[in-house]
Tab-separated table of C-alpha atoms in Angstrom:
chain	number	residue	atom	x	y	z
W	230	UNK	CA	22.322	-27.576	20.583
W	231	UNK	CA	20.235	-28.130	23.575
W	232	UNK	CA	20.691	-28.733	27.265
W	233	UNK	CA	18.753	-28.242	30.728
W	234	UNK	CA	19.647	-25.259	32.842
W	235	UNK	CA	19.116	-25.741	36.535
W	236	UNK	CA	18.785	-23.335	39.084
W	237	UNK	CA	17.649	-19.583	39.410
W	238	UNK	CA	17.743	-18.324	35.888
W	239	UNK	CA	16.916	-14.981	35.297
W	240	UNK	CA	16.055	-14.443	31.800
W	241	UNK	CA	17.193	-10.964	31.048
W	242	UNK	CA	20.565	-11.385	32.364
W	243	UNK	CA	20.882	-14.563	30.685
W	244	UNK	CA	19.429	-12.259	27.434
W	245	UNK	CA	22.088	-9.398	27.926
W	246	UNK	CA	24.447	-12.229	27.985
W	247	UNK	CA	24.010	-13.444	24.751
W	248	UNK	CA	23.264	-9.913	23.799
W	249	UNK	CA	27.094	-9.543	24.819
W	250	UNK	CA	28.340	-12.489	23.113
W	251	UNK	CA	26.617	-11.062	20.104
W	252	UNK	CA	28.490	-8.015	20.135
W	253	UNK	CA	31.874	-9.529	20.999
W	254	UNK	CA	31.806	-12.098	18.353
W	255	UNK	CA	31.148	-10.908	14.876
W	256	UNK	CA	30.427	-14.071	13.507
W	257	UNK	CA	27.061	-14.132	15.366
W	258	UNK	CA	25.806	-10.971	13.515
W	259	UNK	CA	27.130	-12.067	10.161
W	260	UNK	CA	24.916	-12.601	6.433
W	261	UNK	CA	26.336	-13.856	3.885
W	262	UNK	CA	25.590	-12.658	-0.007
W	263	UNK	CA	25.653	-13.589	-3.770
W	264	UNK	CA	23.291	-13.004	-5.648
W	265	UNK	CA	24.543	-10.662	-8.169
W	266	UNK	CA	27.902	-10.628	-7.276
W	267	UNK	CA	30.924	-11.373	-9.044
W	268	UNK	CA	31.929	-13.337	-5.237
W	269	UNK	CA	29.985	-14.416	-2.281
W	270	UNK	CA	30.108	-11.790	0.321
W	271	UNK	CA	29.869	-12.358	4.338
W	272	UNK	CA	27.991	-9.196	5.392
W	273	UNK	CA	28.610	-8.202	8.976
W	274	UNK	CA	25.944	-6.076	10.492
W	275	UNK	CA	26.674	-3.858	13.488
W	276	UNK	CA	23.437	-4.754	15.071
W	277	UNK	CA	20.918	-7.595	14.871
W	278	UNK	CA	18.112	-8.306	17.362
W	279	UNK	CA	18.576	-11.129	19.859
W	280	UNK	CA	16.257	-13.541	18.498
W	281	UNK	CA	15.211	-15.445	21.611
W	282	UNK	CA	11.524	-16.929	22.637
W	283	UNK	CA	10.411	-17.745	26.026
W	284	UNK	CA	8.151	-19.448	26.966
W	285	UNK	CA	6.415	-21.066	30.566
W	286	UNK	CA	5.569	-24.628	30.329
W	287	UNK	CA	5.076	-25.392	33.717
W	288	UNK	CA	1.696	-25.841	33.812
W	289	UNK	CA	1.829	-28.841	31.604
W	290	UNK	CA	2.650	-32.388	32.501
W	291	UNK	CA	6.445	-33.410	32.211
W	292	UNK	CA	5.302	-35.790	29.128
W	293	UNK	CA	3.662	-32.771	27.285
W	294	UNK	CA	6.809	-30.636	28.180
W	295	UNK	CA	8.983	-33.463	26.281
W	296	UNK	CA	6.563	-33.507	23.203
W	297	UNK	CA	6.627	-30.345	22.595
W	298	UNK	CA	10.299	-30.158	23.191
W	299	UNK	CA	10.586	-33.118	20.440
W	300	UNK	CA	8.728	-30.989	18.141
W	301	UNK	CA	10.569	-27.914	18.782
W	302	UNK	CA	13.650	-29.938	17.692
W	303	UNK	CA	12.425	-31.251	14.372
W	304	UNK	CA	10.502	-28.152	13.398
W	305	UNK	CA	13.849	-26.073	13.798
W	306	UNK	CA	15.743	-28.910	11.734
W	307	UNK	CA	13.495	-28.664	9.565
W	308	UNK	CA	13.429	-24.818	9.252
W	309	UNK	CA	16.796	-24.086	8.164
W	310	UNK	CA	18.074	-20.547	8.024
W	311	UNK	CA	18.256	-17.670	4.825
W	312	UNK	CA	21.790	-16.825	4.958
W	313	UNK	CA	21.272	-13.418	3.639
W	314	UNK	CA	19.674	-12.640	7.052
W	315	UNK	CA	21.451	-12.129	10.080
W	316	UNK	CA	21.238	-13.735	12.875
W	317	UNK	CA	21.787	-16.947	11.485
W	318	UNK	CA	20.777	-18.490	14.808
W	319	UNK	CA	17.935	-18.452	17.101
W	320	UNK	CA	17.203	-19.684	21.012
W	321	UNK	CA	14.504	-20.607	22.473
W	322	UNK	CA	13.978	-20.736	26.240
W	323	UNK	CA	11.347	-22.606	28.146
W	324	UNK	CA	10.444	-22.871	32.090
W	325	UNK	CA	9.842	-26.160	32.710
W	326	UNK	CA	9.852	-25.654	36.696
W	327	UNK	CA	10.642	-23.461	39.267
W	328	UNK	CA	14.232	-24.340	38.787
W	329	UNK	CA	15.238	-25.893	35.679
W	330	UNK	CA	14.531	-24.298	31.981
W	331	UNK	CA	14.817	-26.174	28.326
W	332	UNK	CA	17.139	-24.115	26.060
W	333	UNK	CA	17.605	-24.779	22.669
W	334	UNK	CA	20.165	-22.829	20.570
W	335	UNK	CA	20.031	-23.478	16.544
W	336	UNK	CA	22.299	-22.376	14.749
W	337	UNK	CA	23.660	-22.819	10.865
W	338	UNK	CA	27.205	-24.564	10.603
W	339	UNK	CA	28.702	-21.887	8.811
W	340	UNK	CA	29.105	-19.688	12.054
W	341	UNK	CA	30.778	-22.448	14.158
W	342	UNK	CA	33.048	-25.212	13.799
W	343	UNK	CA	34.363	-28.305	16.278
W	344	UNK	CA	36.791	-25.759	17.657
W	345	UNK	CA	34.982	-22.402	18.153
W	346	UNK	CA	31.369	-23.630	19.353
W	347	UNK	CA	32.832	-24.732	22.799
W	348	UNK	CA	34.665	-21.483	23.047
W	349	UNK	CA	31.434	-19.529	23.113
C-alpha cells in the first residue's frame, strides 16, 4: 500500500501513531507458528519494534525519486515476510519535498482483509 502525504509531516508523531495502532490492534504484533506442532499457532507478542525507515530524497531529481520508489516497490514484493517473526509488516517513509513524503506500508495478507485494512 502506498500513497503521497502532503503537508507538514512530522515523523515522530506520525511514528507514535502507528506505534499506537500497534498496540491497539493485536493483529499487527502477531507470528504465526508450526513447525513442530501438532496445529499452527498465531503467536501474539506484547511488544514488537516499529519497523519504519526514513529516508530524505530531496536532493535528488523528481525522476530519480520515482526510480527508486519503483524499486522500493518490487524489492518489497519481492521480499516477502517469515511469518514466525512479528511484525509482519514494514513502512518506509521518504521526504520527497518540503511538503509532501512517499510512504509505503507492506504488509502480508494474513493480517488484513477487504474489510479491516480501511478500518486501520
Amino acid at each position: 500500500t502506498g500513497a503521497t502525504l502532503r503537508g507538514d509531516l512530522s515523523v515522530a508523531a506520525f511514528a507514535e501513531a502507528w506505534r499506537h495502532a500497534m498496540q491497539r490492534h493485536p493483529i499487527l504484533r502477531t507470528a504465526f507458528v508450526w513447525e513442530d506442532l501438532d496445529e499452527p499457532l498465531q503467536v501474539v507478542q506484547a511488544v514488537v519494534e516499529l519497523p519504519l525507515a526514513v529516508e530524505d530524497w530531496r536532493a535528488l531529481p523528481e525522476g530519480e525519486q520515482q526510480a527508486r520508489l519503483e524499486a522500493l516497490l518490487a524489492d518489497e514484493r519481492a521480499r516477502g515476510f517469515d511469518l514466525a517473526d512479528a511484525p509482519l509488516m514494514r513502512l518506509f517513509l521518504a521526504r520527497t519535498a518540503d511538503d509532501a513524503h512517499a510512504f509505503v506500508w507492506t504488509h502480508h495478507h494474513i493480517l488484513l482483509d477487504g474489510w479491516s485494512l480501511p478500518l486501520l
